[in-house]
XYZ file of N, CA, C and O in Angstrom:
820
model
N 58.403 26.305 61.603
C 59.059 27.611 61.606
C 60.536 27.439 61.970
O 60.822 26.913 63.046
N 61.303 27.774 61.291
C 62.389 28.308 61.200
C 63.351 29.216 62.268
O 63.536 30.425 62.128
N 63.914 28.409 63.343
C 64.784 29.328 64.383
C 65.218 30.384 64.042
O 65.375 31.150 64.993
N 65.401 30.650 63.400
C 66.015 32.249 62.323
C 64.816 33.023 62.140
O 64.726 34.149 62.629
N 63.490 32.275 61.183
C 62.729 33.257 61.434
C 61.779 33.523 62.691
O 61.058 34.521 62.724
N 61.809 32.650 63.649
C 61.397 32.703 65.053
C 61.619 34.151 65.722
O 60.864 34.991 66.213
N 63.663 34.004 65.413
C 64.193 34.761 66.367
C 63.518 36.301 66.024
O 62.960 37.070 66.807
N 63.863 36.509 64.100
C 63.191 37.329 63.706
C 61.964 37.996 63.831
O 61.911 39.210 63.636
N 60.848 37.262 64.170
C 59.868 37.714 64.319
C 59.556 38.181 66.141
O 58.759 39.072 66.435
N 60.336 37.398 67.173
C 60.541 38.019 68.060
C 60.983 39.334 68.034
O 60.253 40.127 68.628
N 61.956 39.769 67.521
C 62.743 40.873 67.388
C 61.545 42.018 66.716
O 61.360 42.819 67.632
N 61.226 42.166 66.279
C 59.929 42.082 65.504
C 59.091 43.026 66.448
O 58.975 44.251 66.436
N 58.622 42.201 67.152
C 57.326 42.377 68.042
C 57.983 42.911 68.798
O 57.502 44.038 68.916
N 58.789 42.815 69.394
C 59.729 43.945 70.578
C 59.795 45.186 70.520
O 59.542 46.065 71.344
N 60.278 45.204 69.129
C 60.734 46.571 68.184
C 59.232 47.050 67.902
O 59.128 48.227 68.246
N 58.194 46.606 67.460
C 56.702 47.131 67.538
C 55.966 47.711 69.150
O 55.150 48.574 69.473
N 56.657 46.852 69.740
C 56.091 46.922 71.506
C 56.749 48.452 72.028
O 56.059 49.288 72.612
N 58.488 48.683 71.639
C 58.720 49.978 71.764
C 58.055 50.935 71.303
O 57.347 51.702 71.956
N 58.303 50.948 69.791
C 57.894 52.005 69.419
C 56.326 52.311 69.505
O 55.919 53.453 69.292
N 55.740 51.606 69.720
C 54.069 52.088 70.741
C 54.493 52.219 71.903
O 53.605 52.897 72.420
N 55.600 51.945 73.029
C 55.879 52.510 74.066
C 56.026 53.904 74.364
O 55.439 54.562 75.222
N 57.179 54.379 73.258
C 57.807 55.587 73.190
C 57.008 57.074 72.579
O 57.276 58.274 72.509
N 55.725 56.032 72.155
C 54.315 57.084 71.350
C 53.639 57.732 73.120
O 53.542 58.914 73.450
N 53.362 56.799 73.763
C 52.914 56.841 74.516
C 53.761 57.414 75.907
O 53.348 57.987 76.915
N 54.578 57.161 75.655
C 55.195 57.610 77.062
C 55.719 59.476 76.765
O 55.771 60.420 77.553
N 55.954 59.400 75.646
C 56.088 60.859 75.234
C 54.685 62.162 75.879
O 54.743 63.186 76.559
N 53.810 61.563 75.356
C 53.160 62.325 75.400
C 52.524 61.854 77.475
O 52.461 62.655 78.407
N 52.251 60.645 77.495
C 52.035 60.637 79.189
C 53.072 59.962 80.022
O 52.904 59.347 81.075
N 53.580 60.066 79.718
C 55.056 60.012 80.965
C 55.566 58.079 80.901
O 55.002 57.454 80.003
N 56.300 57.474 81.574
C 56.632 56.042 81.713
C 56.411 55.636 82.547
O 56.818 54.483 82.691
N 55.597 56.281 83.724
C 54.388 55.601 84.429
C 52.983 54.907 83.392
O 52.396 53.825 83.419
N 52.858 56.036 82.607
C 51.328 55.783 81.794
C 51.745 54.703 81.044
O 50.874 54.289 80.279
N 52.975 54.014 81.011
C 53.111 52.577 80.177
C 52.322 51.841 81.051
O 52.556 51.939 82.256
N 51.251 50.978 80.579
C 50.852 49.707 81.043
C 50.758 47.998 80.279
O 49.929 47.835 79.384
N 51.201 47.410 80.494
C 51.014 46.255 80.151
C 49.397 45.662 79.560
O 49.209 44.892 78.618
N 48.681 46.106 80.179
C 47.262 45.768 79.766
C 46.851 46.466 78.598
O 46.173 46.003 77.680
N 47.409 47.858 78.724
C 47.577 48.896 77.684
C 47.947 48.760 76.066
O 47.315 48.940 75.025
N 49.665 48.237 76.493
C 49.884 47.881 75.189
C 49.331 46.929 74.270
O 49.111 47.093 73.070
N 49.061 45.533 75.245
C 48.611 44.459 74.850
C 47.241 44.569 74.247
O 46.896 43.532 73.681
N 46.505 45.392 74.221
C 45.029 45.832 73.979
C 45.512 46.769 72.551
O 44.994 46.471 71.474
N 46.462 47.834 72.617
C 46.544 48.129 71.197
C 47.564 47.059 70.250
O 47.410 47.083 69.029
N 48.174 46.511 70.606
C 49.097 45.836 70.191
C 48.672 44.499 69.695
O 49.417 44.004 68.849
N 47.353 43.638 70.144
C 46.751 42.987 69.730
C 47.664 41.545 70.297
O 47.911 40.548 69.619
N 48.076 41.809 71.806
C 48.673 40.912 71.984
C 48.306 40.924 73.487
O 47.883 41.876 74.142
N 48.644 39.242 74.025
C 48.132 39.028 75.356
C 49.064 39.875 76.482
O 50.071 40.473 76.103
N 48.675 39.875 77.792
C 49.554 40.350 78.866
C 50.844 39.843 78.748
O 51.849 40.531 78.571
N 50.802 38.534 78.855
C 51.758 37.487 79.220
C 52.806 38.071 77.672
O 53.984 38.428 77.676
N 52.114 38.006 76.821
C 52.995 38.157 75.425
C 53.705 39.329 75.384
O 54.728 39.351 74.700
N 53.299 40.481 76.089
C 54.257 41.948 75.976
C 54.831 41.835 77.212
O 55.781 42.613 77.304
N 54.592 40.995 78.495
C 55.686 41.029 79.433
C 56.651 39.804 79.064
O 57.619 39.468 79.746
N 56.385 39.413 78.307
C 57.290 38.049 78.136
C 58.636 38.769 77.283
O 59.677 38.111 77.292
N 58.638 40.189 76.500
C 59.664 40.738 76.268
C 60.273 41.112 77.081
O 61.478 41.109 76.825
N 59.915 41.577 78.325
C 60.693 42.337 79.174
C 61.033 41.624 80.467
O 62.082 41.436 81.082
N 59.314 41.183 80.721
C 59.682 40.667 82.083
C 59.504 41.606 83.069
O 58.626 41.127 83.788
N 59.844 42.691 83.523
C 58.548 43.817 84.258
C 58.853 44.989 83.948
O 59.878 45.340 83.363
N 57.839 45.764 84.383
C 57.440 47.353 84.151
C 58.567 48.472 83.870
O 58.633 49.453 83.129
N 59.476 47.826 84.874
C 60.446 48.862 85.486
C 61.964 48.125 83.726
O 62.846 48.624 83.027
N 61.572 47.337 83.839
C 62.634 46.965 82.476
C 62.101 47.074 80.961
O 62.757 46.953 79.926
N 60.896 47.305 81.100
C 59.847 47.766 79.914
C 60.823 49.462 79.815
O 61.604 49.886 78.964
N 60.356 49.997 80.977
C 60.618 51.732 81.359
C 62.070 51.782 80.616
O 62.405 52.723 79.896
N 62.918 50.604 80.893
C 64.344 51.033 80.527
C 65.028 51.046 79.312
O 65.970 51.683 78.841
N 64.198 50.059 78.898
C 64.053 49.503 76.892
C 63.388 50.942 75.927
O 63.704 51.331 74.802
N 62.255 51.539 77.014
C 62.379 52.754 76.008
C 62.535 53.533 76.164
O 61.880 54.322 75.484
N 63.520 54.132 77.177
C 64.366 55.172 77.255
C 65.696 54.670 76.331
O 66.416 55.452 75.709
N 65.903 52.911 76.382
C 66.709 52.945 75.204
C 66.999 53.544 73.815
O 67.834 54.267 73.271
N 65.526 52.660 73.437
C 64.594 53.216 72.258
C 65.034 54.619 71.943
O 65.814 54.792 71.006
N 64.583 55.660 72.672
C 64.326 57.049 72.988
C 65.691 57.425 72.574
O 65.917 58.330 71.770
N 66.769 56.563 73.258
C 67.938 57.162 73.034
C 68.785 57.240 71.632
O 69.513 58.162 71.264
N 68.457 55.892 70.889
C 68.492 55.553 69.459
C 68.275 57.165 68.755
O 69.054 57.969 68.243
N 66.822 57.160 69.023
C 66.088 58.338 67.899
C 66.554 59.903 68.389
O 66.074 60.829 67.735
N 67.371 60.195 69.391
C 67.710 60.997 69.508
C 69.438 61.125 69.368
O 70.025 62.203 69.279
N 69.979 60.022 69.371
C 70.993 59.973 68.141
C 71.142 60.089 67.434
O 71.960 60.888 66.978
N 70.272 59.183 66.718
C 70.295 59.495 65.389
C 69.652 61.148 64.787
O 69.780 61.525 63.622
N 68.922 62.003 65.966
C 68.122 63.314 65.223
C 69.341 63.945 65.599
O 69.940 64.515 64.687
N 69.861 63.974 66.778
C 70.710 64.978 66.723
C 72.198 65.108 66.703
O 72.731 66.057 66.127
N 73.039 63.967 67.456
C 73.998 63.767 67.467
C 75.088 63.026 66.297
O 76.307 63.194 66.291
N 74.056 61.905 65.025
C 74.614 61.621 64.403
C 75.321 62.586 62.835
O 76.405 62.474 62.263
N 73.747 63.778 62.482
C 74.158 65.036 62.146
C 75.090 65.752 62.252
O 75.402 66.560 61.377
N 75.687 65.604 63.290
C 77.093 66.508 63.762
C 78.463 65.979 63.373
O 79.487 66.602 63.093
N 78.193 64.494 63.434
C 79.895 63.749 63.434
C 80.661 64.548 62.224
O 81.616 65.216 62.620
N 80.407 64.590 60.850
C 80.807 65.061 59.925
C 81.639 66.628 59.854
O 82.398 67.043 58.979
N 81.149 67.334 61.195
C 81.513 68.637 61.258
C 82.647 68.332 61.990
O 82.837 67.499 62.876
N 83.548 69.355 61.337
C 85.277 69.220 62.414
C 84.559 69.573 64.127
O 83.476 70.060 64.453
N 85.450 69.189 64.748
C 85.554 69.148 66.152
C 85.490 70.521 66.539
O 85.931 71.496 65.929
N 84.896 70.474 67.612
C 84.970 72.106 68.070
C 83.642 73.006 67.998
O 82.557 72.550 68.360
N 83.764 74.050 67.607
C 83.144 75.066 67.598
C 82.075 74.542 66.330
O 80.866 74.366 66.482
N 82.724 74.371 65.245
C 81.309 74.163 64.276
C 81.073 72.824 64.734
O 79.871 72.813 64.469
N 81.269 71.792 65.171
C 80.541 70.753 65.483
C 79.616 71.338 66.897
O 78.441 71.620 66.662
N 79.795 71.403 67.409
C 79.037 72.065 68.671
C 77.674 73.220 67.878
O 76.510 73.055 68.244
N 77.914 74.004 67.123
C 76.846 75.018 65.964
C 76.247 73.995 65.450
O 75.049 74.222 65.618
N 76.442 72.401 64.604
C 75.199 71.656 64.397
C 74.801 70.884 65.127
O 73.800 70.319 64.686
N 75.175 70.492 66.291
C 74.751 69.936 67.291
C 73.990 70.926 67.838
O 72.910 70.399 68.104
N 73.966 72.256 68.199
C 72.622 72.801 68.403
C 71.558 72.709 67.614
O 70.470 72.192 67.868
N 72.019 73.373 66.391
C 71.293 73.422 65.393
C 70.107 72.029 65.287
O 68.883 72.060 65.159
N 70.797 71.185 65.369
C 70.017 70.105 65.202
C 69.209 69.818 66.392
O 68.225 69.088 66.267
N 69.447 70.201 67.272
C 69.180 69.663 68.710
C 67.610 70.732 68.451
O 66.530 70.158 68.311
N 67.659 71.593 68.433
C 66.624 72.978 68.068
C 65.612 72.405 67.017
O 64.383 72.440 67.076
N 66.436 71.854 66.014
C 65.597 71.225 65.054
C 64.513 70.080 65.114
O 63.454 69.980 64.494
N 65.119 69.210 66.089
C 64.497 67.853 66.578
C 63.085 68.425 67.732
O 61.964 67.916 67.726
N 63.468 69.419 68.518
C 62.278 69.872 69.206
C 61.278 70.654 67.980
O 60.195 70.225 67.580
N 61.810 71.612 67.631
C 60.821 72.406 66.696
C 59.812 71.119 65.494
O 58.669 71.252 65.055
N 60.449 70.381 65.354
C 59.927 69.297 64.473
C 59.164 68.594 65.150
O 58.172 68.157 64.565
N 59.371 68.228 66.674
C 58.456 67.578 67.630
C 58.547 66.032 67.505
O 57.517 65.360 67.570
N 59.951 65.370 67.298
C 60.463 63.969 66.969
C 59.715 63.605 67.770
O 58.851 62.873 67.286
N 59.597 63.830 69.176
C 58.779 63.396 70.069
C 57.247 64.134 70.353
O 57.265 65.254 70.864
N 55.955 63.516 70.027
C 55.179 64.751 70.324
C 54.633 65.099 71.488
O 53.697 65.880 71.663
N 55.384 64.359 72.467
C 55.522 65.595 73.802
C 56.436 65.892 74.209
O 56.622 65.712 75.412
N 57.577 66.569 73.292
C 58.127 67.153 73.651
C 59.934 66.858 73.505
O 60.330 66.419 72.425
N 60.687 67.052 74.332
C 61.765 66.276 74.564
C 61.791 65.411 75.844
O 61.739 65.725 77.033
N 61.915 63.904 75.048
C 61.489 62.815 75.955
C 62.114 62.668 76.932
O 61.387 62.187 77.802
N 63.563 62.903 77.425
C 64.410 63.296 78.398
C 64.396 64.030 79.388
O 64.463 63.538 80.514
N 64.321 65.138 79.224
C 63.415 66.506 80.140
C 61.944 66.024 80.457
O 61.593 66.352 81.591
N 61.012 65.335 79.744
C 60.044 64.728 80.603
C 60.061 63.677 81.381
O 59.146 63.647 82.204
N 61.050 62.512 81.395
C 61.612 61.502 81.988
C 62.104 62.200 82.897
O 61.464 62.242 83.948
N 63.094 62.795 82.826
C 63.521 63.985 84.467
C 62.649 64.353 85.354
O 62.575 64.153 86.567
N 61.985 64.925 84.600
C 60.846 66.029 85.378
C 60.004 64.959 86.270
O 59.710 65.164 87.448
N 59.656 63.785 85.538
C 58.989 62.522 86.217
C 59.613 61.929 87.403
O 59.064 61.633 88.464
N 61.036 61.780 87.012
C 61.508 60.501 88.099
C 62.347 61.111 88.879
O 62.730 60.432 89.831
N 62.949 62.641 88.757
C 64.125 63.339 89.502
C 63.931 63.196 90.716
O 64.921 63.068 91.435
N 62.802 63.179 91.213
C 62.687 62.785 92.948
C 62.434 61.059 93.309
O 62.029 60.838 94.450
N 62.576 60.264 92.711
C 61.883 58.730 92.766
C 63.861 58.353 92.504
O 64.661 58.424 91.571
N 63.881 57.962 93.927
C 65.213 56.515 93.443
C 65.267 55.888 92.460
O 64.370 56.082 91.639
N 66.275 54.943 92.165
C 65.740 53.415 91.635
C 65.952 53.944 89.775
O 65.792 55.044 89.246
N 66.364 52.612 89.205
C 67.233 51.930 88.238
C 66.504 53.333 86.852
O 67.279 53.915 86.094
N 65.001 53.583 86.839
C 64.918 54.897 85.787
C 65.446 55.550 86.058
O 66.447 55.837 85.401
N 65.082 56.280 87.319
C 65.898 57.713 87.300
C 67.631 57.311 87.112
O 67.906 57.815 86.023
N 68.384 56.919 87.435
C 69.647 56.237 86.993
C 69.897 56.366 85.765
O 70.835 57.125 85.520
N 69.383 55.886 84.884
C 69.019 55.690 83.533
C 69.350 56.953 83.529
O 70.516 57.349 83.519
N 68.180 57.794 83.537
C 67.379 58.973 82.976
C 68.770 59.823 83.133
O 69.055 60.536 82.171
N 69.790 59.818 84.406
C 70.336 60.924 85.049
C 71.644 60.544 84.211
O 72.461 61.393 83.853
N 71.764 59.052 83.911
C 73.546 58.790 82.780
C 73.092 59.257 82.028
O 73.869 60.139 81.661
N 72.248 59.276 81.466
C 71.922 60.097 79.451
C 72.060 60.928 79.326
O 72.276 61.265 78.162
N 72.058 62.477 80.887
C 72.297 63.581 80.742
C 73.441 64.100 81.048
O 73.780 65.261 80.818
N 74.275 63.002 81.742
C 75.131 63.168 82.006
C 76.193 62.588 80.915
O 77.338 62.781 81.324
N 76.172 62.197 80.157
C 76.969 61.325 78.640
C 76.377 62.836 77.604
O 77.226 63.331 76.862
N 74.916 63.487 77.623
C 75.114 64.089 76.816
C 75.535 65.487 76.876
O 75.638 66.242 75.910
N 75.854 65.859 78.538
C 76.593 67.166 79.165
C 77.907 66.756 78.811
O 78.508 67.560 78.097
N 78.610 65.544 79.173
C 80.093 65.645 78.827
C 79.964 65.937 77.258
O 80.168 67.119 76.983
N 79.665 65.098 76.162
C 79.903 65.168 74.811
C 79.643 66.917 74.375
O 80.460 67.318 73.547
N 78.670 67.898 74.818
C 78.407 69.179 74.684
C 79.861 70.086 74.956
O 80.358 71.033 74.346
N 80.392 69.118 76.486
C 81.744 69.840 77.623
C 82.533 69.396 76.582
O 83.304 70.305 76.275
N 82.699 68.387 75.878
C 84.104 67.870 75.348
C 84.205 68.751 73.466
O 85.295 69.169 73.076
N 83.488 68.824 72.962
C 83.311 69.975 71.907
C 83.261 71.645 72.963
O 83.894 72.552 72.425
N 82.936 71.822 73.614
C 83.077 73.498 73.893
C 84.571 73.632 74.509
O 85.069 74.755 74.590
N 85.201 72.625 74.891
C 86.868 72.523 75.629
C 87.451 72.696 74.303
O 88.016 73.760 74.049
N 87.368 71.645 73.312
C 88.057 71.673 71.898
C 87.969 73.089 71.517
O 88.975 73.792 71.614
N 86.709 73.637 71.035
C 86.597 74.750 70.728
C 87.601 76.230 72.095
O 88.306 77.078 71.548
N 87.547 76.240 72.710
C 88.605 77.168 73.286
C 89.517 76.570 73.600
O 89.981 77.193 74.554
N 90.205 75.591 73.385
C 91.669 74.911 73.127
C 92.177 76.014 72.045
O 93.084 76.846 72.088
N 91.059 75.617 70.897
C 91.415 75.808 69.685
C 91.361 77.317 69.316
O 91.511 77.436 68.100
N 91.192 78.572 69.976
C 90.688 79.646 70.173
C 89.995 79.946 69.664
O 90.092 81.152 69.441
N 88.528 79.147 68.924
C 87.305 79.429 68.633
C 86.343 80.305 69.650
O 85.322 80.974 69.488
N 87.034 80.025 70.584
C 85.970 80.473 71.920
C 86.895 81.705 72.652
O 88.125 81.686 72.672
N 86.274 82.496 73.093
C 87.520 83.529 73.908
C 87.835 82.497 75.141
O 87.263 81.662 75.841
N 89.183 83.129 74.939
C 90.532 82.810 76.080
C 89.574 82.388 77.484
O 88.484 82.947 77.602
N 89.912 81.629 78.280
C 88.784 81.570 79.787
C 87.826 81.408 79.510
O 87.065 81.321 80.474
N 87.335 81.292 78.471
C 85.672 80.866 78.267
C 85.416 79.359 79.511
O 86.289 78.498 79.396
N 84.463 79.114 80.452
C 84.931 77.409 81.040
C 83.521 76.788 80.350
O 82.343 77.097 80.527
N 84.072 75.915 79.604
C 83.467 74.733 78.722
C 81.559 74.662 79.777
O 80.478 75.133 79.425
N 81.908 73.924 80.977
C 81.032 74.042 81.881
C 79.639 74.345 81.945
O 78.549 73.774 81.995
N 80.304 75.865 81.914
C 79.186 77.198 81.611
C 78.375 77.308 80.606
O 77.149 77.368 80.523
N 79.520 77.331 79.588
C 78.861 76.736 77.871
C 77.520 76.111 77.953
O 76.420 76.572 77.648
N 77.981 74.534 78.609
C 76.852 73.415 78.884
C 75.670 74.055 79.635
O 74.503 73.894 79.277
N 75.987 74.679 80.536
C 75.102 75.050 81.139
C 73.818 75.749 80.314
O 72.705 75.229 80.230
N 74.111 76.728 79.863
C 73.874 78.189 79.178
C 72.846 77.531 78.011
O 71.740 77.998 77.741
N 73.413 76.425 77.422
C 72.773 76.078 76.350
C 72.139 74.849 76.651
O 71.624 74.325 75.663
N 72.015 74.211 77.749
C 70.948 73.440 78.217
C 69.737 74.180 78.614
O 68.589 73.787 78.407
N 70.137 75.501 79.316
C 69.289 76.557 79.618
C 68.256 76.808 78.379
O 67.041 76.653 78.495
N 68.882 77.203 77.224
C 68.163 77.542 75.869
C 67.436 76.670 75.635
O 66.243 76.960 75.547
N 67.848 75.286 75.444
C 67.345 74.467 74.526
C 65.976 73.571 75.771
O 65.361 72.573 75.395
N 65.792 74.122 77.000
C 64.965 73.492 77.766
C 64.215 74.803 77.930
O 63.124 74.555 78.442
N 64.360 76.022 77.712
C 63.513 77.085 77.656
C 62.557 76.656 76.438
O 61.373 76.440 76.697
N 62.953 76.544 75.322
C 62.584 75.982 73.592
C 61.342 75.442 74.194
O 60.238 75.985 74.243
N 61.771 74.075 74.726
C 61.061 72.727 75.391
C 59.332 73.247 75.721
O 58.249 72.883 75.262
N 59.731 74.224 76.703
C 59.173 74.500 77.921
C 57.953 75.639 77.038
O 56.736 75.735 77.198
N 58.970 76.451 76.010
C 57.604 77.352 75.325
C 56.595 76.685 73.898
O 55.598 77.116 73.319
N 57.413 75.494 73.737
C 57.043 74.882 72.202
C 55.713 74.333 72.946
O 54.607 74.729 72.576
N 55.831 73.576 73.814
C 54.958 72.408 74.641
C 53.541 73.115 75.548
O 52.328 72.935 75.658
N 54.637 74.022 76.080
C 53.225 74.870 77.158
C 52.126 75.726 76.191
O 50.966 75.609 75.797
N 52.982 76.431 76.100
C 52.508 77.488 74.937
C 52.930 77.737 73.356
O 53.055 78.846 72.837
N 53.092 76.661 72.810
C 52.763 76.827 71.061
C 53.712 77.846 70.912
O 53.421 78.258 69.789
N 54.636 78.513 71.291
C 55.425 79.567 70.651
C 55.803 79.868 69.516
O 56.919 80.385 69.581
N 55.429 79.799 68.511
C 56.173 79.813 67.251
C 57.312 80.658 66.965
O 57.743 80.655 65.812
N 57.714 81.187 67.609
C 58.836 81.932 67.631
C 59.837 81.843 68.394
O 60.826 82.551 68.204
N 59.767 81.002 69.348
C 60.569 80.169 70.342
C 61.703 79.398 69.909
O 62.477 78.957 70.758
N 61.907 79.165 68.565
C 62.997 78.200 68.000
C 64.059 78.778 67.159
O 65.117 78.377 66.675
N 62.997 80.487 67.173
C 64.222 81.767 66.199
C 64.751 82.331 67.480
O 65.893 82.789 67.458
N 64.163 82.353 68.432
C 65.034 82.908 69.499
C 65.815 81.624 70.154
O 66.806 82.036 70.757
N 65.704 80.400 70.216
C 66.670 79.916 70.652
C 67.569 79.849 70.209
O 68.411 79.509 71.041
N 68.228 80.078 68.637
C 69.146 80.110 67.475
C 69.676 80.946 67.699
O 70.906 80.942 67.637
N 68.861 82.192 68.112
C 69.404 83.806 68.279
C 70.202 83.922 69.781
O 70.907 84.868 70.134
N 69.848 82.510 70.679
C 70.392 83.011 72.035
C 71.841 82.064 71.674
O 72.930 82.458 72.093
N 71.727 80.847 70.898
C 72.731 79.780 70.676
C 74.068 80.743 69.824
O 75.202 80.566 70.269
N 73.955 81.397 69.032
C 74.474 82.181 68.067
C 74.976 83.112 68.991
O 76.206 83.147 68.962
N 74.360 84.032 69.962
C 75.125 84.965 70.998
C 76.156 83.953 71.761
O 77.255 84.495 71.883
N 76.110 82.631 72.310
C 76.494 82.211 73.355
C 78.133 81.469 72.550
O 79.208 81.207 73.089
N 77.667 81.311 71.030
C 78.895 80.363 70.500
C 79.462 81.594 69.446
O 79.989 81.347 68.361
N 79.269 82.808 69.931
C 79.758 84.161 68.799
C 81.387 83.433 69.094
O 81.672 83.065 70.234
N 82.470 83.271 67.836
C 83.634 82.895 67.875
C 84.805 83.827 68.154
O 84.431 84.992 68.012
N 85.753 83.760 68.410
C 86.408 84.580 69.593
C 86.922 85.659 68.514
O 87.401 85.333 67.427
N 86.716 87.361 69.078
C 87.444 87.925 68.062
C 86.173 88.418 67.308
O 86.309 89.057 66.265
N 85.128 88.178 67.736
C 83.856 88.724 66.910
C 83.002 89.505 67.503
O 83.119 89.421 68.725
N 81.946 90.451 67.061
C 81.529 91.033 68.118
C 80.125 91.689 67.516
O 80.040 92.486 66.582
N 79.081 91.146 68.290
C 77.631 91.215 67.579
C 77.154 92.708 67.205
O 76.141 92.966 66.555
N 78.004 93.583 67.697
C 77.983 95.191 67.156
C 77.654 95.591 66.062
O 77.689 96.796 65.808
């Protein structure tokens, strides 16, 4: 065998080891990852799925990586194309709404359950868990500033709030898609996103 295709087929099995991670941790949290676990569906020894990582807690961090990939790519890479501002911020909801209602993850949004898990537990996940929301609160803050720079937004609008308001929505979504099946939960989050980004000078009357 071939060092090239060695490396390859390592890469391989890693990338297989996540994405059965990220099946699983979605729906029971990144505690319910186990090593004995994967290796039993995965058709591979203990030693062989820790030999990617090396332990639990760096398994946990590879697929919140993972996690972070596919939620780039659902929601944030959708947006680049839109000018800065106000309509980039409208498909970045949009999409963000879209990726839950579609259920990319099928429990849910994997982030808000990673929170909800580790927000009281120290130590290198929750870390993790708490930069991702914090990289994806600034990028939300840095489009809603553009947008009332640009007077898309009324005068004093504070960017901040924005973030706030519509983390609010889009974890309400979360919270009714998951608990309770809402089917109507994803026209009212559009309907609350649409009140909150009405453009300056407009008036839902």
């Amino acid at each position: 065998m071939s060092p090239r295709r060695s490396v390859a087929e390592a890469l391989g099995t890693r990338a297989a080891i996540l994405d059965r991670s990220v099946a699983i941790a979605s729906m029971e949290g990144l505690e319910g990852l186990t090593i004995g676990r994967l290796a039993t569906e995965l058709g591979m020894s203990k030693s062989g799925v820790l030999g990617h990582f090396g332990s639990k807690e760096a398994l946990q961090l590879a697929v919140l990586e993972r996690a972070g990939e596919i939620f780039r790519a659902e929601v944030w890479e959708p947006a680049l194309p839109a000018a800065p501002g106000l309509a980039r911020l409208r498909v970045l909801c949009e999409a963000w709404i879209s990726y839950l209602e579609r259920q990319v993850f099928p429990g849910g949004c994997f982030f808000v359950a990673a929170a909800h898990e580790f927000d009281g537990r120290p130590g290198a996940v929750r870390d993790a868990v708490e930069s991702r929301f914090e990289a994806w609160r600034g990028r939300l803050g840095k489009e809603a500033g553009r947008a009332v720079d640009a007077g898309e937004l009324p005068a004093g609008t504070d960017p901040e709030q924005v973030v706030f308001e519509l983390l609010g929505v889009v974890m309400a979504l979360n919270h009714a898609i998951q608990l309770h099946g809402d089917e109507r939960a994803a026209t009212r989050a559009r309907r609350a996103v649409e009140s909150r980004l009405m453009p300056a000078g407009w008036s839902s009357a």
